[in-house]
CSV table of C-alpha atoms in Angstrom, one decimal:
chain,number,residue,atom,x,y,z
A,1,MET,CA,20.0,-14.0,-9.9
A,2,THR,CA,20.8,-10.5,-11.2
A,3,ALA,CA,20.0,-10.7,-14.9
A,4,THR,CA,17.2,-8.4,-16.0
A,5,THR,CA,16.3,-10.0,-19.3
A,6,VAL,CA,15.2,-13.5,-20.4
A,7,LEU,CA,15.1,-14.2,-24.1
A,8,GLU,CA,12.9,-16.5,-26.0
A,9,PRO,CA,13.0,-16.9,-29.8
A,10,GLU,CA,12.0,-13.4,-31.1
A,11,ASN,CA,10.2,-12.6,-27.9
A,12,PRO,CA,12.4,-10.7,-25.5
A,13,VAL,CA,11.0,-10.0,-22.0
A,14,ASP,CA,12.4,-7.3,-19.8
A,15,LEU,CA,12.2,-8.9,-16.4
A,16,ARG,CA,12.7,-5.5,-14.6
A,17,LYS,CA,9.6,-4.1,-16.2
A,18,THR,CA,7.7,-7.4,-15.6
A,19,TYR,CA,8.6,-7.3,-11.9
A,20,LYS,CA,7.3,-3.7,-11.8
A,21,LYS,CA,4.1,-4.8,-13.4
A,22,VAL,CA,3.6,-7.6,-10.9
A,23,ALA,CA,4.4,-5.3,-8.0
A,24,LEU,CA,1.9,-2.6,-9.2
A,25,HIS,CA,-0.8,-5.2,-9.6
A,26,LEU,CA,-0.3,-7.0,-6.2
A,27,LEU,CA,1.2,-4.5,-3.8
A,28,PRO,CA,-1.4,-1.7,-3.5
A,29,PHE,CA,-4.3,-3.9,-2.4
A,30,LEU,CA,-2.1,-6.2,-0.2
A,31,PHE,CA,-0.6,-3.1,1.3
A,32,ILE,CA,-4.0,-1.8,2.4
A,33,CYS,CA,-4.9,-5.3,3.8
A,34,TYR,CA,-1.7,-5.4,5.9
A,35,LEU,CA,-2.3,-1.8,7.0
A,36,PHE,CA,-5.6,-2.8,8.6
A,37,ASN,CA,-4.1,-6.1,9.7
A,38,TYR,CA,-1.6,-4.2,11.9
A,39,LEU,CA,-4.0,-1.5,12.9
A,40,ASP,CA,-6.4,-4.2,14.2
A,41,ARG,CA,-3.6,-5.9,16.0
A,42,VAL,CA,-2.2,-2.9,17.9
A,43,ASN,CA,-5.2,-0.5,18.3
A,44,VAL,CA,-5.6,-1.8,21.9
A,45,GLY,CA,-2.6,0.5,22.6
A,46,PHE,CA,-5.0,3.5,22.1
A,47,ALA,CA,-8.1,1.8,23.3
A,48,LYS,CA,-6.5,1.3,26.7
A,49,LEU,CA,-6.3,5.0,27.3
A,50,GLN,CA,-10.0,4.9,28.1
A,51,MET,CA,-10.9,1.2,28.3
A,52,LEU,CA,-8.9,0.4,31.4
A,53,ASP,CA,-10.7,3.1,33.4
A,54,ASP,CA,-14.1,2.2,32.1
A,55,LEU,CA,-13.8,-1.5,32.8
A,56,HIS,CA,-11.6,-1.1,36.0
A,57,LEU,CA,-8.7,-3.2,34.5
A,58,SER,CA,-5.1,-3.0,35.6
A,59,GLU,CA,-2.0,-2.4,33.5
A,60,THR,CA,-1.1,-6.1,34.0
A,61,VAL,CA,-4.5,-7.2,32.7
A,62,TYR,CA,-4.0,-5.0,29.7
A,63,GLY,CA,-0.5,-6.4,29.0
A,64,LEU,CA,-1.7,-10.0,29.3
A,65,GLY,CA,-4.7,-9.2,27.0
A,66,ALA,CA,-2.5,-7.5,24.5
A,67,GLY,CA,0.0,-10.4,24.6
A,68,ILE,CA,-2.4,-13.3,24.7
A,69,PHE,CA,-3.3,-12.5,21.1
A,70,PHE,CA,0.1,-14.1,20.2
A,71,ILE,CA,-0.6,-17.4,21.9
A,72,GLY,CA,-3.4,-18.0,19.4
A,73,TYR,CA,-1.1,-16.6,16.7
A,74,VAL,CA,1.8,-18.9,17.5
A,75,LEU,CA,-0.4,-22.0,17.9
A,76,CYS,CA,-2.1,-21.5,14.5
A,77,GLY,CA,0.7,-20.0,12.4
A,78,VAL,CA,2.3,-23.2,11.0
A,79,PRO,CA,-1.0,-25.1,10.3
A,80,SER,CA,-2.5,-22.0,8.8
A,81,ASN,CA,0.4,-21.5,6.3
A,82,LEU,CA,0.4,-25.2,5.4
A,83,THR,CA,-3.3,-24.9,4.7
A,84,LEU,CA,-2.7,-21.9,2.5
A,85,TYR,CA,-0.1,-23.9,0.6
A,86,LYS,CA,-2.7,-26.6,-0.1
A,87,VAL,CA,-5.9,-24.6,-0.9
A,88,GLY,CA,-4.4,-21.5,-2.4
A,89,ALA,CA,-3.8,-17.9,-1.2
A,90,ARG,CA,-7.0,-16.4,-2.5
A,91,ARG,CA,-9.4,-18.7,-0.6
A,92,TRP,CA,-7.5,-19.0,2.6
A,93,LEU,CA,-6.5,-15.3,3.0
A,94,THR,CA,-10.1,-14.4,2.4
A,95,VAL,CA,-11.2,-16.6,5.3
A,96,THR,CA,-8.4,-15.3,7.4
A,97,MET,CA,-9.3,-11.6,6.9
A,98,ILE,CA,-13.0,-12.0,7.4
A,99,LEU,CA,-12.6,-14.0,10.7
A,100,TRP,CA,-10.0,-11.7,12.3
A,101,GLY,CA,-12.1,-8.6,11.2
A,102,ILE,CA,-15.1,-10.1,13.0
A,103,PHE,CA,-13.3,-10.9,16.2
A,104,SER,CA,-11.5,-7.6,16.2
A,105,THR,CA,-14.7,-5.7,15.8
A,106,CYS,CA,-16.3,-7.7,18.6
A,107,LEU,CA,-13.8,-6.3,21.1
A,108,LEU,CA,-16.2,-3.4,21.5
A,109,PHE,CA,-18.4,-5.9,23.5
A,110,VAL,CA,-15.7,-6.5,26.1
A,111,THR,CA,-17.0,-6.1,29.7
A,112,SER,CA,-14.3,-8.0,31.7
A,113,ALA,CA,-10.8,-9.3,31.7
A,114,THR,CA,-12.0,-12.7,30.7
A,115,SER,CA,-13.9,-11.5,27.6
A,116,PHE,CA,-10.9,-9.3,26.7
A,117,TYR,CA,-8.6,-12.3,26.9
A,118,VAL,CA,-10.9,-14.6,24.8
A,119,LEU,CA,-11.5,-12.2,22.0
A,120,ARG,CA,-7.8,-11.3,21.7
A,121,LEU,CA,-6.9,-15.0,21.7
A,122,LEU,CA,-9.4,-15.7,18.9
A,123,THR,CA,-8.3,-12.6,16.9
A,124,GLY,CA,-4.7,-13.8,17.1
A,125,ALA,CA,-5.6,-17.4,16.0
A,126,SER,CA,-7.6,-16.2,13.0
A,127,GLU,CA,-4.9,-13.7,11.9
A,128,ALA,CA,-2.0,-16.1,12.3
A,129,GLY,CA,-1.8,-17.2,8.6
A,130,PHE,CA,-2.0,-13.7,7.0
A,131,PHE,CA,1.5,-12.3,7.3
A,132,PRO,CA,3.5,-15.5,6.7
A,133,GLY,CA,1.0,-16.4,4.0
A,134,ILE,CA,1.8,-13.2,2.2
A,135,ILE,CA,5.6,-13.7,2.6
A,136,LEU,CA,5.1,-17.2,1.1
A,137,TYR,CA,2.9,-15.7,-1.6
A,138,PHE,CA,5.7,-13.4,-2.7
A,139,THR,CA,8.1,-16.4,-3.1
A,140,LEU,CA,5.7,-17.6,-5.8
A,141,TRP,CA,6.3,-14.4,-7.8
A,142,PHE,CA,9.7,-12.9,-7.0
A,143,PRO,CA,13.2,-14.5,-6.7
A,144,SER,CA,15.4,-13.8,-3.7
A,145,ALA,CA,17.2,-10.9,-5.3
A,146,GLU,CA,14.0,-8.9,-5.7
A,147,ARG,CA,12.3,-9.7,-2.3
A,148,GLY,CA,14.1,-7.2,-0.1
A,149,ARG,CA,12.6,-4.2,-2.0
A,150,ILE,CA,9.2,-5.9,-2.3
A,151,ILE,CA,8.9,-6.9,1.3
A,152,ALA,CA,10.1,-3.5,2.4
A,153,LEU,CA,7.4,-1.8,0.3
A,154,PHE,CA,4.7,-4.2,1.6
A,155,MET,CA,5.8,-3.9,5.3
A,156,SER,CA,5.9,-0.1,5.1
A,157,ALA,CA,2.2,-0.6,5.8
A,158,ILE,CA,3.3,-1.1,9.5
A,159,PRO,CA,4.6,2.5,10.0
A,160,ILE,CA,2.0,3.9,7.7
A,161,SER,CA,-0.7,2.2,9.8
A,162,GLY,CA,0.8,4.0,12.8
A,163,LEU,CA,1.2,7.3,10.8
A,164,ILE,CA,-2.5,7.2,9.8
A,165,GLY,CA,-3.9,5.2,12.6
A,166,SER,CA,-2.5,7.1,15.5
A,167,PRO,CA,-4.1,10.5,14.7
A,168,PHE,CA,-7.3,8.7,13.6
A,169,SER,CA,-7.4,6.7,16.8
A,170,GLY,CA,-6.8,9.9,18.8
A,171,TRP,CA,-9.6,11.6,16.9
A,172,ILE,CA,-12.0,8.7,17.6
A,173,LEU,CA,-11.3,8.7,21.3
A,174,LYS,CA,-11.8,12.4,21.6
A,175,SER,CA,-14.8,12.8,19.3
A,176,PHE,CA,-16.8,9.9,20.7
A,177,ALA,CA,-15.7,10.3,24.3
A,178,SER,CA,-19.2,11.5,25.2
A,179,GLY,CA,-20.7,8.1,24.4
A,180,MET,CA,-22.4,8.6,21.0
A,181,GLY,CA,-24.9,5.9,20.2
A,182,GLY,CA,-24.5,4.4,23.6
A,183,LEU,CA,-20.9,3.4,22.8
A,184,ALA,CA,-17.8,4.7,24.5
A,185,GLY,CA,-14.9,6.2,22.4
A,186,TRP,CA,-12.8,3.0,22.7
A,187,GLN,CA,-15.8,0.9,21.5
A,188,TRP,CA,-16.1,3.1,18.4
A,189,LEU,CA,-12.4,2.6,17.9
A,190,TYR,CA,-12.8,-1.1,17.5
A,191,LEU,CA,-15.9,-0.8,15.4
A,192,LEU,CA,-14.6,1.8,12.9
A,193,GLN,CA,-11.2,0.0,12.5
A,194,GLY,CA,-12.6,-3.6,12.4
A,195,LEU,CA,-15.4,-3.4,9.9
A,196,PRO,CA,-13.2,-2.3,6.9
A,197,THR,CA,-11.1,-5.5,7.4
A,198,ILE,CA,-14.2,-7.7,6.7
A,199,LEU,CA,-14.9,-5.7,3.5
A,200,LEU,CA,-11.3,-6.0,2.4
A,201,GLY,CA,-11.4,-9.8,3.0
A,202,ILE,CA,-14.4,-10.1,0.6
A,203,GLY,CA,-12.6,-7.9,-2.0
A,204,LEU,CA,-9.4,-10.0,-1.7
A,205,PHE,CA,-11.3,-13.1,-3.0
A,206,PHE,CA,-12.1,-11.3,-6.3
A,207,LEU,CA,-8.8,-9.4,-6.7
A,208,LEU,CA,-6.1,-11.9,-5.8
A,209,ASN,CA,-4.6,-14.7,-8.1
A,210,ASP,CA,-3.1,-17.9,-6.6
A,211,GLY,CA,0.0,-17.7,-8.7
A,212,ILE,CA,1.7,-16.8,-12.0
A,213,ASP,CA,-0.3,-19.3,-14.0
A,214,GLN,CA,-3.6,-17.8,-13.0
A,215,ALA,CA,-2.5,-14.2,-13.7
A,216,LYS,CA,-4.5,-13.3,-16.8
A,217,TRP,CA,-3.1,-9.8,-16.7
A,218,LEU,CA,0.3,-11.2,-17.8
A,219,ASN,CA,1.0,-12.4,-21.3
A,220,GLU,CA,2.4,-15.9,-22.0
A,221,ASN,CA,6.0,-14.6,-22.4
A,222,GLU,CA,5.9,-12.7,-19.2
A,223,ARG,CA,4.6,-15.8,-17.3
A,224,HIS,CA,7.4,-17.9,-18.8
A,225,ALA,CA,10.1,-15.4,-17.9
A,226,LEU,CA,8.9,-15.1,-14.3
A,227,LYS,CA,8.7,-18.9,-13.8
A,228,GLN,CA,12.2,-19.4,-15.4
A,229,ALA,CA,13.6,-16.7,-13.0
A,230,LEU,CA,12.2,-18.6,-10.0
A,231,ILE,CA,13.7,-21.9,-11.4
A,232,ASP,CA,17.1,-20.3,-11.8
A,233,ASP,CA,16.8,-18.8,-8.3
A,234,GLU,CA,16.2,-22.3,-6.8
A,235,LYS,CA,19.3,-23.7,-8.6
A,236,ASN,CA,21.5,-21.0,-7.2
A,237,ARG,CA,20.6,-21.6,-3.6
A,238,PRO,CA,23.5,-22.5,-1.3
A,239,ALA,CA,23.9,-26.1,0.0
A,240,THR,CA,22.7,-25.0,3.5
A,241,VAL,CA,19.0,-24.8,2.5
A,242,SER,CA,16.3,-27.1,3.9
A,243,ASP,CA,14.0,-28.6,1.3
A,244,SER,CA,11.3,-30.1,3.5
A,245,PHE,CA,9.5,-29.2,6.7
A,246,ALA,CA,11.1,-32.2,8.5
A,247,ARG,CA,14.5,-30.9,7.7
A,248,VAL,CA,13.5,-27.4,8.7
A,249,LEU,CA,12.8,-28.7,12.2
A,250,ARG,CA,16.2,-30.2,12.3
A,251,ASN,CA,18.1,-27.2,10.9
A,252,PRO,CA,19.6,-25.2,13.8
A,253,SER,CA,20.0,-22.2,11.5
A,254,VAL,CA,16.3,-21.9,11.1
A,255,TRP,CA,15.8,-21.8,14.9
A,256,VAL,CA,18.5,-19.1,15.1
A,257,LEU,CA,16.5,-17.1,12.6
A,258,GLY,CA,13.4,-17.5,14.8
A,259,ILE,CA,15.4,-16.2,17.8
A,260,ILE,CA,16.6,-13.2,15.8
A,261,TYR,CA,13.1,-12.4,14.7
A,262,PHE,CA,12.0,-12.8,18.3
A,263,CYS,CA,14.6,-10.1,19.3
A,264,ILE,CA,13.4,-7.7,16.6
A,265,GLN,CA,9.8,-8.2,17.6
A,266,CYS,CA,10.5,-7.5,21.2
A,267,GLY,CA,11.4,-3.9,20.2
A,268,VAL,CA,8.6,-3.6,17.7
A,269,TYR,CA,5.8,-4.6,20.1
A,270,SER,CA,7.2,-2.5,23.0
A,271,ILE,CA,6.7,0.4,20.7
A,272,ASN,CA,3.4,-0.6,19.1
A,273,PHE,CA,1.6,-1.4,22.4
A,274,TRP,CA,3.1,1.2,24.6
A,275,LEU,CA,4.0,4.2,22.5
A,276,PRO,CA,0.8,6.2,23.4
A,277,THR,CA,1.3,5.4,27.1
A,278,ILE,CA,4.9,6.5,27.1
A,279,ILE,CA,4.0,9.8,25.4
A,280,LYS,CA,1.1,10.2,27.9
A,281,SER,CA,3.5,9.6,30.8
A,282,SER,CA,5.8,12.4,29.6
A,283,GLY,CA,3.0,14.9,30.5
A,284,ILE,CA,0.6,14.9,27.4
A,285,ALA,CA,-3.1,14.3,28.3
A,286,ASN,CA,-5.0,15.3,25.1
A,287,PRO,CA,-5.7,12.1,23.0
A,288,MET,CA,-5.4,14.1,19.8
A,289,THR,CA,-2.0,15.4,20.7
A,290,ILE,CA,-0.9,11.9,21.7
A,291,GLY,CA,-2.1,10.7,18.3
A,292,TRP,CA,-0.2,13.3,16.4
A,293,LEU,CA,3.0,12.8,18.4
A,294,SER,CA,2.7,9.0,18.0
A,295,ALA,CA,2.6,9.6,14.2
A,296,ILE,CA,6.0,11.2,14.1
A,297,PRO,CA,8.1,8.0,14.7
A,298,TYR,CA,6.0,6.1,12.2
A,299,LEU,CA,6.4,8.7,9.5
A,300,ALA,CA,10.2,8.6,9.9
A,301,ALA,CA,10.1,4.7,9.9
A,302,SER,CA,8.0,4.5,6.7
A,303,ILE,CA,10.6,6.6,4.8
A,304,PHE,CA,13.7,4.9,6.3
A,305,MET,CA,12.3,1.4,5.7
A,306,VAL,CA,11.9,1.9,1.9
A,307,ILE,CA,15.4,3.5,1.6
A,308,VAL,CA,17.1,0.7,3.4
A,309,GLY,CA,15.2,-2.0,1.4
A,310,ARG,CA,16.3,-0.5,-1.9
A,311,SER,CA,19.9,-0.2,-0.7
A,312,ALA,CA,19.9,-3.9,0.5
A,313,ASP,CA,18.8,-5.1,-2.9
A,314,ALA,CA,21.1,-2.8,-4.9
A,315,LYS,CA,24.2,-3.8,-2.9
A,316,ARG,CA,23.1,-7.5,-2.5
A,317,GLU,CA,24.0,-7.2,1.2
A,318,ARG,CA,21.7,-8.4,4.0
A,319,ARG,CA,23.4,-8.7,7.3
A,320,TRP,CA,24.5,-5.1,7.9
A,321,HIS,CA,21.3,-3.7,6.5
A,322,LEU,CA,19.6,-5.6,9.3
A,323,ALA,CA,22.1,-5.2,12.1
A,324,VAL,CA,22.4,-1.4,11.8
A,325,PRO,CA,18.7,-0.7,12.1
A,326,MET,CA,18.5,-3.0,15.0
A,327,LEU,CA,21.3,-1.1,16.8
A,328,MET,CA,19.3,2.1,16.1
A,329,GLY,CA,16.4,0.4,17.9
A,330,VAL,CA,18.6,-0.4,20.9
A,331,VAL,CA,19.8,3.2,21.2
A,332,GLY,CA,16.3,4.6,20.7
A,333,LEU,CA,14.9,2.5,23.5
A,334,LEU,CA,17.7,3.5,25.9
A,335,ILE,CA,17.1,7.2,25.1
A,336,ALA,CA,13.3,6.8,25.7
A,337,ALA,CA,14.0,5.0,29.0
A,338,ASN,CA,16.5,7.6,30.3
A,339,PHE,CA,14.5,10.7,29.3
A,340,ALA,CA,10.9,9.6,29.8
A,341,SER,CA,10.0,12.8,31.5
A,342,SER,CA,10.9,15.0,28.6
A,343,THR,CA,8.4,14.9,25.8
A,344,THR,CA,10.8,16.2,23.2
A,345,VAL,CA,13.8,13.9,24.0
A,346,ALA,CA,11.5,10.9,24.6
A,347,THR,CA,9.9,11.4,21.2
A,348,ILE,CA,13.3,11.6,19.5
A,349,GLY,CA,14.3,8.3,21.2
A,350,LEU,CA,11.0,6.6,20.3
A,351,THR,CA,11.4,7.9,16.7
A,352,LEU,CA,14.9,6.3,16.5
A,353,ALA,CA,13.7,3.1,18.1
A,354,THR,CA,10.7,2.9,15.7
A,355,MET,CA,12.8,3.5,12.6
A,356,GLY,CA,15.3,0.8,13.7
A,357,ALA,CA,12.9,-1.8,14.9
A,358,LEU,CA,10.4,-1.6,12.1
A,359,THR,CA,13.0,-1.5,9.4
A,360,GLY,CA,14.5,-4.6,10.9
A,361,LEU,CA,11.3,-6.5,10.0
A,362,PRO,CA,11.5,-6.4,6.2
A,363,MET,CA,15.3,-6.6,6.3
A,364,PHE,CA,15.0,-9.9,8.2
A,365,TRP,CA,12.9,-11.9,5.8
A,366,PRO,CA,15.4,-12.1,2.8
A,367,LEU,CA,17.7,-13.9,5.1
A,368,SER,CA,15.4,-16.9,5.0
A,369,GLY,CA,16.2,-17.5,1.3
A,370,GLY,CA,19.6,-18.8,2.4
A,371,PHE,CA,18.1,-21.6,4.4
A,372,LEU,CA,14.7,-22.5,2.8
A,373,THR,CA,13.8,-23.9,-0.6
A,374,ALA,CA,10.3,-23.2,-2.1
A,375,SER,CA,9.1,-26.6,-1.0
A,376,ALA,CA,10.0,-25.9,2.6
A,377,ALA,CA,9.0,-22.3,2.7
A,378,ALA,CA,5.3,-22.8,3.7
A,379,GLY,CA,6.2,-24.5,7.0
A,380,GLY,CA,9.6,-22.8,7.5
A,381,LEU,CA,8.4,-19.2,7.2
A,382,ALA,CA,5.5,-19.9,9.5
A,383,LEU,CA,7.7,-21.5,12.1
A,384,ILE,CA,10.2,-18.6,12.0
A,385,ASN,CA,7.3,-16.1,12.2
A,386,SER,CA,5.6,-18.0,15.1
A,387,LEU,CA,8.9,-18.0,17.1
A,388,GLY,CA,9.3,-14.3,16.5
A,389,GLN,CA,5.7,-13.6,17.5
A,390,CYS,CA,6.3,-15.1,20.9
A,391,ALA,CA,7.7,-11.6,21.6
A,392,GLY,CA,4.2,-10.3,21.0
A,393,PHE,CA,3.2,-12.1,24.2
A,394,LEU,CA,6.3,-11.5,26.3
A,395,SER,CA,6.9,-7.8,25.4
A,396,PRO,CA,3.5,-6.2,26.3
A,397,TYR,CA,3.0,-8.4,29.4
A,398,LEU,CA,6.5,-7.7,30.6
A,399,VAL,CA,6.0,-4.0,30.2
A,400,GLY,CA,2.6,-4.0,31.9
A,401,TRP,CA,3.8,-6.1,34.8
A,402,ILE,CA,6.9,-3.9,35.4
A,403,LYS,CA,4.8,-0.7,35.1
A,404,ASP,CA,2.4,-2.0,37.7
A,405,THR,CA,5.3,-3.0,40.0
A,406,THR,CA,7.6,-0.1,39.6
A,407,HIS,CA,5.2,2.6,38.2
A,408,SER,CA,7.6,3.1,35.3
A,409,THR,CA,8.4,1.5,32.0
A,410,ASP,CA,12.2,2.1,32.2
A,411,LEU,CA,13.3,-1.3,33.4
A,412,ALA,CA,11.2,-3.0,30.7
A,413,LEU,CA,12.8,-0.8,28.0
A,414,TYR,CA,16.2,-1.7,29.2
A,415,ILE,CA,15.4,-5.5,29.0
A,416,LEU,CA,13.9,-5.2,25.6
A,417,ALA,CA,16.9,-3.2,24.3
A,418,ALA,CA,19.2,-5.9,25.6
A,419,LEU,CA,17.2,-8.5,23.7
A,420,MET,CA,17.5,-6.5,20.5
A,421,LEU,CA,21.3,-6.3,21.1
A,422,LEU,CA,21.4,-10.1,21.4
A,423,GLY,CA,19.7,-10.2,18.0
A,424,VAL,CA,22.4,-8.0,16.4
A,425,VAL,CA,25.1,-10.4,17.7
A,426,LEU,CA,23.3,-13.4,16.2
A,427,VAL,CA,22.8,-11.6,12.8
A,428,LEU,CA,26.5,-10.9,12.5
A,429,ARG,CA,27.4,-14.5,13.2
A,430,ILE,CA,25.6,-15.6,10.0
A,431,PRO,CA,28.1,-16.0,7.1
A,432,GLY,CA,27.5,-13.3,4.5
A,433,ARG,CA,28.0,-15.8,1.6
A,434,VAL,CA,24.8,-17.6,2.7
A,435,VAL,CA,22.4,-14.6,2.8
A,436,ASN,CA,24.0,-11.8,0.7
A,437,ARG,CA,22.0,-12.5,-2.5
């Protein structure tokens, strides 16, 4: 649907302005929540710079601990999203945020590989419903034609979390390295980045509405216009969509989407969990310097992500706006692997890889509108997300095991680049008429 105005008798409503009003009301707070969501998920990448030596853990143990998060995430993704659909976003997302904030903070008490594994598993299980829940939540407010821009703005929290979190994490590790208050720097890292999540979860309960009908900050005409736009969007869906979770499970296209998302996430998590280590391996030892250098790729990605999201919505084109960033990710990983000893060239490669891989995330989700109706979205989006998040287990564990075995991350980066290239091929096999909306 491309119309910008819905008319009622003597009550014109400008949909463009209404969408902007909704976005300004929902996005800022949800953006902050997702920023801490991602920060809590990947801050182990910085914590490992000190934690492994303090606890005498290997790179393989770290890779497994970083990845085991996603076992809990995958197992709980679908049931969590179905629960959200039944009880409402406000209640369920509040529970989700408070629980994962508690478990993430408790990582400061890790003393062994086993406790590391258990807490990462619990954090992943409790966090599982947040992201797919938010994507589902957006389908209750915005039609397909508007979601590319909205999801890109929302998911720009990922690179922003790296942009802000990387220097912040480096500062914590350096400033608290002496063991202030009886806690090591990596313990302070978990504490200072986990507690805000609990507070945000409490705030979410009071600030979020379950849907259009509960939004008292919209007038009646605006609510009607938004609901009519969603109805029109449902009518315009192609015949390939699945309208129930049972049909989702039998739809091969949905499983292909899950594989594509898996390929994208392979590149994303190789960057998120190993970026500080790769920079350190190039000869940089100071945690603050590593933090600032880690911020460069995320800064570039945050800008690029929004630009591509706006372009995709303006041109109503989805496939190439996803395929091209993914190819950038492939090239960037190959550069980082081949020039790992050069800080400058490796940083350029990592920047290119981060721009491409992270931009692939928001560009992927509008594809699902060609295959899922609103009634199937709760289970379908969670299924696709869960399949993709399997990469969160494979990617860090693979890199850790290969690094312990070969004392280099090069082979792992080659493998992950190949998987992203496979994803590009699958994206371009999707008919444009199905997803270019």
